[in-house]
Amino acid sequence: MEKDKITRRAAMTCAAALPIAAGLGSTGPARAQAAQGPQVPRTYRVPLGDFEVTAMMAGTRTVPDPQGTFGTNASEEEFAEVSKAAHIPTDKAQFFFTPTLVNTGSAVILFDTGLDPAGIVAAVEAAGYAADDVTHVVLTHMHGDHIGGLSDGGTPTFANAELLAGQEEWDHWSAAGNETFDGKVRPLGDSFSFLTTGGQVAPGITAVLAPGHTPGHMCFMLESGGQKMMLTADLANHYVWSVGKPDWEVRFDMDKQLAASSRRKILGTLAEEKIPFIGYHMPFPAIGYVEAEGDGFRYIPHSYQLLMT
């Protein structure tokens, strides 16, 4: 009886190995596949109390000469030393553009609109929604990579959405003579409502003025079911060169001293209260924490903490 069992096992093993052996001995043409290139996920969704928060990849690109943008007041030697410690190159950087969608149960709120209408609609659809499902569009500030998807030739991308922006931000760009603002945002002016710090987009979503990057740049605190998360927009645009070195100047910050002050204030609060955040230009999915370290902060990427309800 035992001999019979061994024989059957041997026969099954040999049969299972036949396709492998046939493949190894094949003399047919090779079927090598061309490399498909790097891949970045399109969406990443986490619960926050009764909210669902979805980070969406609206675009990514490699940009040369990062010190032309970050740490412009640092020496080349210090920039190289800090970069080497983080295992990142000094001759190029990867930029990410991450709008966020918040489903509160009664509203679907989009924060920032990426680079163009097609890109933001694709991102929203990848998150499981249609453009017509979006009930509110909130602009954290009005740089082109945040307002680019708002409209096309005066036609709103999100036809059913209420539009909101900071009052100070609107006032600045209305007088700036900026082509992108004048083409993408100004034609929809009658549809906008305006926020000041402490104003609410919806219950549990509060505007926090964080100027410097632009005059009226805003972050937004989300709070539901006793849990908090902050959308920090462009408060800190790199996880090493801005979070780690909050006083390093960033070319795109309009008031560099004020931007550094805003970074220190808000990152300090996030670190002290252990509040997670989504940074618009952080490595996707752009969700993480900060911890005070030395004269700056250390970025701790989200792993699985927020997936557990």
PDB file of C-alpha atoms in Angstrom:
ATOM      1  CA  MET A   1       0.000   0.000   0.000  1.00  0.00           C
ATOM      2  CA  GLU A   2       2.784   2.449   0.946  1.00  0.00           C
ATOM      3  CA  LYS A   3       4.601   1.548  -2.256  1.00  0.00           C
ATOM      4  CA  ASP A   4       1.470   2.443  -4.219  1.00  0.00           C
ATOM      5  CA  LYS A   5       1.301   5.893  -2.550  1.00  0.00           C
ATOM      6  CA  ILE A   6       4.916   6.639  -3.401  1.00  0.00           C
ATOM      7  CA  THR A   7       4.373   5.597  -6.990  1.00  0.00           C
ATOM      8  CA  ARG A   8       1.362   7.860  -7.393  1.00  0.00           C
ATOM      9  CA  ARG A   9       3.165  10.824  -5.830  1.00  0.00           C
ATOM     10  CA  ALA A  10       6.097  10.269  -8.152  1.00  0.00           C
ATOM     11  CA  ALA A  11       3.807  10.094 -11.143  1.00  0.00           C
ATOM     12  CA  MET A  12       2.041  13.339 -10.170  1.00  0.00           C
ATOM     13  CA  THR A  13       5.373  15.096  -9.634  1.00  0.00           C
ATOM     14  CA  CYS A  14       6.638  14.011 -13.007  1.00  0.00           C
ATOM     15  CA  ALA A  15       3.428  15.109 -14.703  1.00  0.00           C
ATOM     16  CA  ALA A  16       3.585  18.546 -13.069  1.00  0.00           C
ATOM     17  CA  ALA A  17       7.174  18.927 -14.217  1.00  0.00           C
ATOM     18  CA  LEU A  18       6.436  18.128 -17.857  1.00  0.00           C
ATOM     19  CA  PRO A  19       5.417  21.668 -18.912  1.00  0.00           C
ATOM     20  CA  ILE A  20       8.511  23.068 -17.232  1.00  0.00           C
ATOM     21  CA  ALA A  21      10.778  20.512 -18.840  1.00  0.00           C
ATOM     22  CA  ALA A  22       9.156  21.139 -22.188  1.00  0.00           C
ATOM     23  CA  GLY A  23       9.790  24.848 -21.806  1.00  0.00           C
ATOM     24  CA  LEU A  24      13.401  24.336 -20.804  1.00  0.00           C
ATOM     25  CA  GLY A  25      14.016  22.112 -23.781  1.00  0.00           C
ATOM     26  CA  SER A  26      12.117  24.271 -26.254  1.00  0.00           C
ATOM     27  CA  THR A  27      13.923  25.246 -29.429  1.00  0.00           C
ATOM     28  CA  GLY A  28      11.185  27.703 -30.506  1.00  0.00           C
ATOM     29  CA  PRO A  29      11.764  31.455 -30.835  1.00  0.00           C
ATOM     30  CA  ALA A  30      12.431  33.423 -27.630  1.00  0.00           C
ATOM     31  CA  ARG A  31       9.525  35.544 -26.374  1.00  0.00           C
ATOM     32  CA  ALA A  32      11.390  38.259 -24.529  1.00  0.00           C
ATOM     33  CA  GLN A  33       9.305  41.303 -23.599  1.00  0.00           C
ATOM     34  CA  ALA A  34      10.498  44.885 -23.852  1.00  0.00           C
ATOM     35  CA  ALA A  35      10.757  46.719 -20.540  1.00  0.00           C
ATOM     36  CA  GLN A  36       7.631  48.783 -19.847  1.00  0.00           C
ATOM     37  CA  GLY A  37       9.295  51.530 -17.813  1.00  0.00           C
ATOM     38  CA  PRO A  38       8.640  52.848 -14.299  1.00  0.00           C
ATOM     39  CA  GLN A  39       5.106  52.742 -12.961  1.00  0.00           C
ATOM     40  CA  VAL A  40       3.481  54.972 -10.354  1.00  0.00           C
ATOM     41  CA  PRO A  41       0.083  54.033  -8.844  1.00  0.00           C
ATOM     42  CA  ARG A  42      -2.793  56.289  -9.876  1.00  0.00           C
ATOM     43  CA  THR A  43      -4.777  56.451  -6.613  1.00  0.00           C
ATOM     44  CA  TYR A  44      -4.405  55.647  -2.926  1.00  0.00           C
ATOM     45  CA  ARG A  45      -7.427  55.726  -0.627  1.00  0.00           C
ATOM     46  CA  VAL A  46      -7.518  55.732   3.182  1.00  0.00           C
ATOM     47  CA  PRO A  47     -10.345  56.135   5.708  1.00  0.00           C
ATOM     48  CA  LEU A  48     -10.395  59.080   8.095  1.00  0.00           C
ATOM     49  CA  GLY A  49     -13.253  58.639  10.542  1.00  0.00           C
ATOM     50  CA  ASP A  50     -16.373  58.851   8.391  1.00  0.00           C
ATOM     51  CA  PHE A  51     -14.426  60.401   5.484  1.00  0.00           C
ATOM     52  CA  GLU A  52     -12.691  58.648   2.625  1.00  0.00           C
ATOM     53  CA  VAL A  53      -9.564  60.430   1.464  1.00  0.00           C
ATOM     54  CA  THR A  54      -8.071  59.611  -1.938  1.00  0.00           C
ATOM     55  CA  ALA A  55      -4.690  60.868  -3.073  1.00  0.00           C
ATOM     56  CA  MET A  56      -4.604  60.977  -6.881  1.00  0.00           C
ATOM     57  CA  MET A  57      -1.604  61.020  -9.192  1.00  0.00           C
ATOM     58  CA  ALA A  58      -2.291  63.755 -11.745  1.00  0.00           C
ATOM     59  CA  GLY A  59       1.227  63.753 -13.169  1.00  0.00           C
ATOM     60  CA  THR A  60       4.912  63.146 -12.490  1.00  0.00           C
ATOM     61  CA  ARG A  61       8.069  64.207 -14.269  1.00  0.00           C
ATOM     62  CA  THR A  62      11.825  64.258 -13.857  1.00  0.00           C
ATOM     63  CA  VAL A  63      13.342  67.724 -13.513  1.00  0.00           C
ATOM     64  CA  PRO A  64      17.072  68.562 -13.804  1.00  0.00           C
ATOM     65  CA  ASP A  65      19.135  70.770 -11.490  1.00  0.00           C
ATOM     66  CA  PRO A  66      17.092  70.479  -8.277  1.00  0.00           C
ATOM     67  CA  GLN A  67      19.214  73.066  -6.459  1.00  0.00           C
ATOM     68  CA  GLY A  68      17.966  75.580  -8.967  1.00  0.00           C
ATOM     69  CA  THR A  69      14.636  75.098  -7.181  1.00  0.00           C
ATOM     70  CA  PHE A  70      15.354  73.833  -3.648  1.00  0.00           C
ATOM     71  CA  GLY A  71      17.943  75.057  -1.201  1.00  0.00           C
ATOM     72  CA  THR A  72      18.927  78.006  -3.338  1.00  0.00           C
ATOM     73  CA  ASN A  73      20.488  79.624  -0.246  1.00  0.00           C
ATOM     74  CA  ALA A  74      22.464  76.498   0.711  1.00  0.00           C
ATOM     75  CA  SER A  75      26.008  75.804  -0.413  1.00  0.00           C
ATOM     76  CA  GLU A  76      26.592  73.146  -3.061  1.00  0.00           C
ATOM     77  CA  GLU A  77      28.539  71.146  -0.479  1.00  0.00           C
ATOM     78  CA  GLU A  78      25.693  71.162   2.063  1.00  0.00           C
ATOM     79  CA  PHE A  79      23.111  70.371  -0.597  1.00  0.00           C
ATOM     80  CA  ALA A  80      25.215  67.430  -1.772  1.00  0.00           C
ATOM     81  CA  GLU A  81      25.759  66.183   1.794  1.00  0.00           C
ATOM     82  CA  VAL A  82      22.062  66.295   2.694  1.00  0.00           C
ATOM     83  CA  SER A  83      21.102  64.619  -0.584  1.00  0.00           C
ATOM     84  CA  LYS A  84      23.684  61.868  -0.185  1.00  0.00           C
ATOM     85  CA  ALA A  85      22.408  61.088   3.325  1.00  0.00           C
ATOM     86  CA  ALA A  86      18.912  60.629   1.844  1.00  0.00           C
ATOM     87  CA  HIS A  87      20.205  58.511  -1.090  1.00  0.00           C
ATOM     88  CA  ILE A  88      18.890  60.924  -3.710  1.00  0.00           C
ATOM     89  CA  PRO A  89      20.811  62.454  -6.626  1.00  0.00           C
ATOM     90  CA  THR A  90      21.747  66.104  -6.923  1.00  0.00           C
ATOM     91  CA  ASP A  91      21.488  66.370 -10.713  1.00  0.00           C
ATOM     92  CA  LYS A  92      17.756  65.606 -11.024  1.00  0.00           C
ATOM     93  CA  ALA A  93      14.575  65.209  -8.992  1.00  0.00           C
ATOM     94  CA  GLN A  94      11.185  63.639  -9.509  1.00  0.00           C
ATOM     95  CA  PHE A  95       8.212  65.991  -9.262  1.00  0.00           C
ATOM     96  CA  PHE A  96       4.756  64.676  -8.305  1.00  0.00           C
ATOM     97  CA  PHE A  97       1.371  66.417  -8.614  1.00  0.00           C
ATOM     98  CA  THR A  98      -1.198  65.045  -6.187  1.00  0.00           C
ATOM     99  CA  PRO A  99      -4.716  66.482  -5.940  1.00  0.00           C
ATOM    100  CA  THR A 100      -6.840  64.997  -3.175  1.00  0.00           C
ATOM    101  CA  LEU A 101     -10.471  63.878  -3.214  1.00  0.00           C
ATOM    102  CA  VAL A 102     -12.407  63.806   0.070  1.00  0.00           C
ATOM    103  CA  ASN A 103     -15.737  61.997   0.260  1.00  0.00           C
ATOM    104  CA  THR A 104     -17.505  63.135   3.434  1.00  0.00           C
ATOM    105  CA  GLY A 105     -20.605  61.012   2.811  1.00  0.00           C
ATOM    106  CA  SER A 106     -22.615  64.036   1.739  1.00  0.00           C
ATOM    107  CA  ALA A 107     -20.057  65.809  -0.478  1.00  0.00           C
ATOM    108  CA  VAL A 108     -17.247  64.865  -2.860  1.00  0.00           C
ATOM    109  CA  ILE A 109     -14.608  67.584  -2.496  1.00  0.00           C
ATOM    110  CA  LEU A 110     -11.651  67.965  -4.829  1.00  0.00           C
ATOM    111  CA  PHE A 111      -8.612  69.873  -3.588  1.00  0.00           C
ATOM    112  CA  ASP A 112      -6.660  71.345  -6.530  1.00  0.00           C
ATOM    113  CA  THR A 113      -6.981  70.407 -10.169  1.00  0.00           C
ATOM    114  CA  GLY A 114      -3.562  69.436 -11.479  1.00  0.00           C
ATOM    115  CA  LEU A 115      -2.066  70.512 -14.766  1.00  0.00           C
ATOM    116  CA  ASP A 116      -4.928  70.208 -17.258  1.00  0.00           C
ATOM    117  CA  PRO A 117      -8.581  69.122 -17.566  1.00  0.00           C
ATOM    118  CA  ALA A 118      -7.867  65.752 -19.189  1.00  0.00           C
ATOM    119  CA  GLY A 119      -5.374  64.802 -16.494  1.00  0.00           C
ATOM    120  CA  ILE A 120      -7.591  65.677 -13.531  1.00  0.00           C
ATOM    121  CA  VAL A 121     -10.672  64.002 -15.028  1.00  0.00           C
ATOM    122  CA  ALA A 122      -8.619  60.843 -15.621  1.00  0.00           C
ATOM    123  CA  ALA A 123      -7.421  60.966 -12.012  1.00  0.00           C
ATOM    124  CA  VAL A 124     -10.945  61.434 -10.645  1.00  0.00           C
ATOM    125  CA  GLU A 125     -12.213  58.562 -12.796  1.00  0.00           C
ATOM    126  CA  ALA A 126      -9.357  56.338 -11.643  1.00  0.00           C
ATOM    127  CA  ALA A 127     -10.531  57.071  -8.087  1.00  0.00           C
ATOM    128  CA  GLY A 128     -13.967  55.711  -8.986  1.00  0.00           C
ATOM    129  CA  TYR A 129     -15.880  58.950  -9.598  1.00  0.00           C
ATOM    130  CA  ALA A 130     -17.143  60.900 -12.580  1.00  0.00           C
ATOM    131  CA  ALA A 131     -16.458  64.596 -13.049  1.00  0.00           C
ATOM    132  CA  ASP A 132     -20.147  65.313 -12.412  1.00  0.00           C
ATOM    133  CA  ASP A 133     -19.903  63.624  -8.985  1.00  0.00           C
ATOM    134  CA  VAL A 134     -17.601  66.350  -7.644  1.00  0.00           C
ATOM    135  CA  THR A 135     -19.641  68.741  -5.497  1.00  0.00           C
ATOM    136  CA  HIS A 136     -16.862  71.178  -4.493  1.00  0.00           C
ATOM    137  CA  VAL A 137     -13.519  72.217  -5.943  1.00  0.00           C
ATOM    138  CA  VAL A 138     -11.160  73.921  -3.493  1.00  0.00           C
ATOM    139  CA  LEU A 139      -8.027  75.709  -4.663  1.00  0.00           C
ATOM    140  CA  THR A 140      -5.268  75.798  -2.056  1.00  0.00           C
ATOM    141  CA  HIS A 141      -3.546  78.496  -4.129  1.00  0.00           C
ATOM    142  CA  MET A 142      -3.395  79.564  -7.758  1.00  0.00           C
ATOM    143  CA  HIS A 143      -0.135  78.391  -9.242  1.00  0.00           C
ATOM    144  CA  GLY A 144      -0.599  76.782 -12.642  1.00  0.00           C
ATOM    145  CA  ASP A 145      -0.147  73.181 -11.491  1.00  0.00           C
ATOM    146  CA  HIS A 146      -3.081  73.622  -9.093  1.00  0.00           C
ATOM    147  CA  ILE A 147      -5.525  75.503 -11.338  1.00  0.00           C
ATOM    148  CA  GLY A 148      -4.639  73.989 -14.720  1.00  0.00           C
ATOM    149  CA  GLY A 149      -7.497  71.497 -14.707  1.00  0.00           C
ATOM    150  CA  LEU A 150     -10.188  73.877 -13.456  1.00  0.00           C
ATOM    151  CA  SER A 151     -11.523  74.851 -16.872  1.00  0.00           C
ATOM    152  CA  ASP A 152     -10.895  74.788 -20.588  1.00  0.00           C
ATOM    153  CA  GLY A 153     -11.585  77.973 -22.475  1.00  0.00           C
ATOM    154  CA  GLY A 154     -14.024  79.175 -19.835  1.00  0.00           C
ATOM    155  CA  THR A 155     -15.865  75.821 -19.679  1.00  0.00           C
ATOM    156  CA  PRO A 156     -15.681  74.383 -16.145  1.00  0.00           C
ATOM    157  CA  THR A 157     -14.288  70.878 -15.875  1.00  0.00           C
ATOM    158  CA  PHE A 158     -16.539  70.095 -12.907  1.00  0.00           C
ATOM    159  CA  ALA A 159     -19.873  71.511 -13.974  1.00  0.00           C
ATOM    160  CA  ASN A 160     -21.776  70.604 -10.795  1.00  0.00           C
ATOM    161  CA  ALA A 161     -19.154  71.817  -8.326  1.00  0.00           C
ATOM    162  CA  GLU A 162     -19.162  74.829  -6.054  1.00  0.00           C
ATOM    163  CA  LEU A 163     -15.789  76.592  -6.302  1.00  0.00           C
ATOM    164  CA  LEU A 164     -13.871  77.843  -3.273  1.00  0.00           C
ATOM    165  CA  ALA A 165     -10.575  79.671  -2.770  1.00  0.00           C
ATOM    166  CA  GLY A 166      -8.869  81.877  -0.221  1.00  0.00           C
ATOM    167  CA  GLN A 167      -9.921  85.513  -0.310  1.00  0.00           C
ATOM    168  CA  GLU A 168      -6.329  86.787  -0.069  1.00  0.00           C
ATOM    169  CA  GLU A 169      -5.243  84.461  -2.843  1.00  0.00           C
ATOM    170  CA  TRP A 170      -8.036  85.624  -5.143  1.00  0.00           C
ATOM    171  CA  ASP A 171      -7.282  89.272  -4.444  1.00  0.00           C
ATOM    172  CA  HIS A 172      -3.607  88.820  -5.282  1.00  0.00           C
ATOM    173  CA  TRP A 173      -4.042  86.963  -8.568  1.00  0.00           C
ATOM    174  CA  SER A 174      -6.900  89.166  -9.691  1.00  0.00           C
ATOM    175  CA  ALA A 175      -4.428  92.046  -9.818  1.00  0.00           C
ATOM    176  CA  ALA A 176      -1.366  90.088 -10.983  1.00  0.00           C
ATOM    177  CA  GLY A 177      -1.975  89.964 -14.734  1.00  0.00           C
ATOM    178  CA  ASN A 178      -1.268  86.229 -14.783  1.00  0.00           C
ATOM    179  CA  GLU A 179      -2.179  84.470 -18.036  1.00  0.00           C
ATOM    180  CA  THR A 180      -3.110  81.120 -16.486  1.00  0.00           C
ATOM    181  CA  PHE A 181      -5.298  82.703 -13.807  1.00  0.00           C
ATOM    182  CA  ASP A 182      -6.950  84.979 -16.359  1.00  0.00           C
ATOM    183  CA  GLY A 183      -7.679  82.053 -18.666  1.00  0.00           C
ATOM    184  CA  LYS A 184      -8.548  79.292 -16.188  1.00  0.00           C
ATOM    185  CA  VAL A 185      -9.975  80.963 -13.085  1.00  0.00           C
ATOM    186  CA  ARG A 186     -11.210  84.497 -13.735  1.00  0.00           C
ATOM    187  CA  PRO A 187     -13.940  83.438 -16.212  1.00  0.00           C
ATOM    188  CA  LEU A 188     -15.519  81.348 -13.413  1.00  0.00           C
ATOM    189  CA  GLY A 189     -15.378  84.155 -10.849  1.00  0.00           C
ATOM    190  CA  ASP A 190     -19.132  84.312 -10.324  1.00  0.00           C
ATOM    191  CA  SER A 191     -19.103  80.671  -9.187  1.00  0.00           C
ATOM    192  CA  PHE A 192     -16.556  81.190  -6.402  1.00  0.00           C
ATOM    193  CA  SER A 193     -17.040  81.498  -2.680  1.00  0.00           C
ATOM    194  CA  PHE A 194     -14.123  82.802  -0.633  1.00  0.00           C
ATOM    195  CA  LEU A 195     -12.504  81.565   2.549  1.00  0.00           C
ATOM    196  CA  THR A 196     -10.419  83.154   5.255  1.00  0.00           C
ATOM    197  CA  THR A 197      -8.443  81.213   7.861  1.00  0.00           C
ATOM    198  CA  GLY A 198     -10.766  79.222  10.098  1.00  0.00           C
ATOM    199  CA  GLY A 199     -13.466  79.072   7.432  1.00  0.00           C
ATOM    200  CA  GLN A 200     -15.130  75.748   6.718  1.00  0.00           C
ATOM    201  CA  VAL A 201     -15.459  74.070   3.343  1.00  0.00           C
ATOM    202  CA  ALA A 202     -17.807  71.529   4.955  1.00  0.00           C
ATOM    203  CA  PRO A 203     -18.230  70.239   8.512  1.00  0.00           C
ATOM    204  CA  GLY A 204     -14.841  68.905   9.588  1.00  0.00           C
ATOM    205  CA  ILE A 205     -12.816  70.658   6.866  1.00  0.00           C
ATOM    206  CA  THR A 206     -11.190  73.910   7.986  1.00  0.00           C
ATOM    207  CA  ALA A 207      -9.010  76.389   6.104  1.00  0.00           C
ATOM    208  CA  VAL A 208      -5.635  77.293   7.642  1.00  0.00           C
ATOM    209  CA  LEU A 209      -3.765  80.261   6.161  1.00  0.00           C
ATOM    210  CA  ALA A 210      -0.117  79.363   5.491  1.00  0.00           C
ATOM    211  CA  PRO A 211       1.272  82.234   3.397  1.00  0.00           C
ATOM    212  CA  GLY A 212       4.654  82.624   1.786  1.00  0.00           C
ATOM    213  CA  HIS A 213       4.555  80.206  -1.101  1.00  0.00           C
ATOM    214  CA  THR A 214       1.870  82.574  -2.372  1.00  0.00           C
ATOM    215  CA  PRO A 215       0.231  85.460  -0.478  1.00  0.00           C
ATOM    216  CA  GLY A 216      -2.927  83.517   0.366  1.00  0.00           C
ATOM    217  CA  HIS A 217      -1.697  79.907   0.284  1.00  0.00           C
ATOM    218  CA  MET A 218      -3.911  77.679   2.416  1.00  0.00           C
ATOM    219  CA  CYS A 219      -3.693  74.282   4.070  1.00  0.00           C
ATOM    220  CA  PHE A 220      -6.816  72.391   5.109  1.00  0.00           C
ATOM    221  CA  MET A 221      -7.361  70.406   8.285  1.00  0.00           C
ATOM    222  CA  LEU A 222      -9.622  67.369   7.941  1.00  0.00           C
ATOM    223  CA  GLU A 223     -11.250  66.006  11.064  1.00  0.00           C
ATOM    224  CA  SER A 224     -13.747  63.164  11.356  1.00  0.00           C
ATOM    225  CA  GLY A 225     -14.492  60.621  14.041  1.00  0.00           C
ATOM    226  CA  GLY A 226     -11.745  61.986  16.272  1.00  0.00           C
ATOM    227  CA  GLN A 227      -9.099  61.570  13.562  1.00  0.00           C
ATOM    228  CA  LYS A 228      -7.171  64.362  11.838  1.00  0.00           C
ATOM    229  CA  MET A 229      -5.233  64.811   8.633  1.00  0.00           C
ATOM    230  CA  MET A 230      -3.915  67.968   7.031  1.00  0.00           C
ATOM    231  CA  LEU A 231      -3.692  68.753   3.336  1.00  0.00           C
ATOM    232  CA  THR A 232      -0.555  70.888   3.236  1.00  0.00           C
ATOM    233  CA  ALA A 233      -0.550  71.711  -0.493  1.00  0.00           C
ATOM    234  CA  ASP A 234       2.762  73.488  -1.290  1.00  0.00           C
ATOM    235  CA  LEU A 235       3.760  74.326   2.260  1.00  0.00           C
ATOM    236  CA  ALA A 236       6.812  72.057   1.814  1.00  0.00           C
ATOM    237  CA  ASN A 237       7.542  70.847  -1.683  1.00  0.00           C
ATOM    238  CA  HIS A 238      10.198  68.215  -1.054  1.00  0.00           C
ATOM    239  CA  TYR A 239      10.444  65.621   1.677  1.00  0.00           C
ATOM    240  CA  VAL A 240      14.176  66.183   2.186  1.00  0.00           C
ATOM    241  CA  TRP A 241      15.037  69.652   0.885  1.00  0.00           C
ATOM    242  CA  SER A 242      11.958  71.389   2.382  1.00  0.00           C
ATOM    243  CA  VAL A 243      10.720  69.215   5.252  1.00  0.00           C
ATOM    244  CA  GLY A 244      14.209  68.370   6.443  1.00  0.00           C
ATOM    245  CA  LYS A 245      15.506  71.888   5.857  1.00  0.00           C
ATOM    246  CA  PRO A 246      12.557  74.267   6.386  1.00  0.00           C
ATOM    247  CA  ASP A 247      14.756  77.374   6.115  1.00  0.00           C
ATOM    248  CA  TRP A 248      16.151  76.400   2.729  1.00  0.00           C
ATOM    249  CA  GLU A 249      14.703  78.748   0.156  1.00  0.00           C
ATOM    250  CA  VAL A 250      12.507  77.472  -2.664  1.00  0.00           C
ATOM    251  CA  ARG A 251      12.506  79.279  -5.993  1.00  0.00           C
ATOM    252  CA  PHE A 252       8.705  79.133  -6.277  1.00  0.00           C
ATOM    253  CA  ASP A 253       8.083  80.637  -2.817  1.00  0.00           C
ATOM    254  CA  MET A 254       7.059  84.244  -3.435  1.00  0.00           C
ATOM    255  CA  ASP A 255       7.977  85.422   0.094  1.00  0.00           C
ATOM    256  CA  LYS A 256      10.770  83.093   1.119  1.00  0.00           C
ATOM    257  CA  GLN A 257      11.112  84.216   4.718  1.00  0.00           C
ATOM    258  CA  LEU A 258       7.369  83.985   5.322  1.00  0.00           C
ATOM    259  CA  ALA A 259       7.222  80.583   3.625  1.00  0.00           C
ATOM    260  CA  ALA A 260       9.929  79.261   5.952  1.00  0.00           C
ATOM    261  CA  SER A 261       8.018  80.624   8.951  1.00  0.00           C
ATOM    262  CA  SER A 262       4.817  78.907   7.792  1.00  0.00           C
ATOM    263  CA  ARG A 263       6.704  75.638   7.284  1.00  0.00           C
ATOM    264  CA  ARG A 264       8.150  75.714  10.779  1.00  0.00           C
ATOM    265  CA  LYS A 265       4.829  76.586  12.391  1.00  0.00           C
ATOM    266  CA  ILE A 266       2.683  73.990  10.664  1.00  0.00           C
ATOM    267  CA  LEU A 267       5.243  71.176  10.506  1.00  0.00           C
ATOM    268  CA  GLY A 268       5.855  71.785  14.209  1.00  0.00           C
ATOM    269  CA  THR A 269       2.155  71.301  14.927  1.00  0.00           C
ATOM    270  CA  LEU A 270       1.968  68.160  12.798  1.00  0.00           C
ATOM    271  CA  ALA A 271       4.997  66.710  14.569  1.00  0.00           C
ATOM    272  CA  GLU A 272       3.771  67.580  18.056  1.00  0.00           C
ATOM    273  CA  GLU A 273       0.255  66.236  17.509  1.00  0.00           C
ATOM    274  CA  LYS A 274       1.358  63.310  15.293  1.00  0.00           C
ATOM    275  CA  ILE A 275      -1.090  64.325  12.567  1.00  0.00           C
ATOM    276  CA  PRO A 276      -0.604  62.732   9.140  1.00  0.00           C
ATOM    277  CA  PHE A 277      -0.579  64.953   6.084  1.00  0.00           C
ATOM    278  CA  ILE A 278      -0.799  64.881   2.314  1.00  0.00           C
ATOM    279  CA  GLY A 279       1.730  67.126   0.576  1.00  0.00           C
ATOM    280  CA  TYR A 280       0.944  67.972  -3.029  1.00  0.00           C
ATOM    281  CA  HIS A 281       4.514  67.321  -4.215  1.00  0.00           C
ATOM    282  CA  MET A 282       5.566  64.556  -1.832  1.00  0.00           C
ATOM    283  CA  PRO A 283       6.528  61.164  -3.342  1.00  0.00           C
ATOM    284  CA  PHE A 284       3.276  59.405  -4.221  1.00  0.00           C
ATOM    285  CA  PRO A 285       1.001  58.551  -2.466  1.00  0.00           C
ATOM    286  CA  ALA A 286       2.181  61.746  -0.784  1.00  0.00           C
ATOM    287  CA  ILE A 287       0.938  60.693   2.670  1.00  0.00           C
ATOM    288  CA  GLY A 288       3.218  60.823   5.673  1.00  0.00           C
ATOM    289  CA  TYR A 289       4.141  62.149   9.076  1.00  0.00           C
ATOM    290  CA  VAL A 290       6.861  64.478  10.344  1.00  0.00           C
ATOM    291  CA  GLU A 291       9.023  64.251  13.412  1.00  0.00           C
ATOM    292  CA  ALA A 292      11.186  67.024  14.823  1.00  0.00           C
ATOM    293  CA  GLU A 293      14.832  66.253  14.178  1.00  0.00           C
ATOM    294  CA  GLY A 294      17.780  68.568  14.766  1.00  0.00           C
ATOM    295  CA  ASP A 295      16.987  72.008  13.399  1.00  0.00           C
ATOM    296  CA  GLY A 296      14.298  70.667  11.066  1.00  0.00           C
ATOM    297  CA  PHE A 297      12.018  67.704  10.599  1.00  0.00           C
ATOM    298  CA  ARG A 298      12.176  64.135   9.362  1.00  0.00           C
ATOM    299  CA  TYR A 299       9.596  62.857   6.890  1.00  0.00           C
ATOM    300  CA  ILE A 300       8.120  59.448   7.722  1.00  0.00           C
ATOM    301  CA  PRO A 301       6.170  57.974   4.787  1.00  0.00           C
ATOM    302  CA  HIS A 302       2.829  56.362   5.516  1.00  0.00           C
ATOM    303  CA  SER A 303       3.032  52.584   5.447  1.00  0.00           C
ATOM    304  CA  TYR A 304      -0.177  50.973   6.726  1.00  0.00           C
ATOM    305  CA  GLN A 305      -1.223  53.038   9.746  1.00  0.00           C
ATOM    306  CA  LEU A 306      -4.209  54.683   8.097  1.00  0.00           C
ATOM    307  CA  LEU A 307      -5.495  51.516   6.424  1.00  0.00           C
ATOM    308  CA  MET A 308      -6.602  50.038   9.743  1.00  0.00           C
ATOM    309  CA  THR A 309     -10.086  51.166  10.759  1.00  0.00           C
TER     310      THR A 309
END
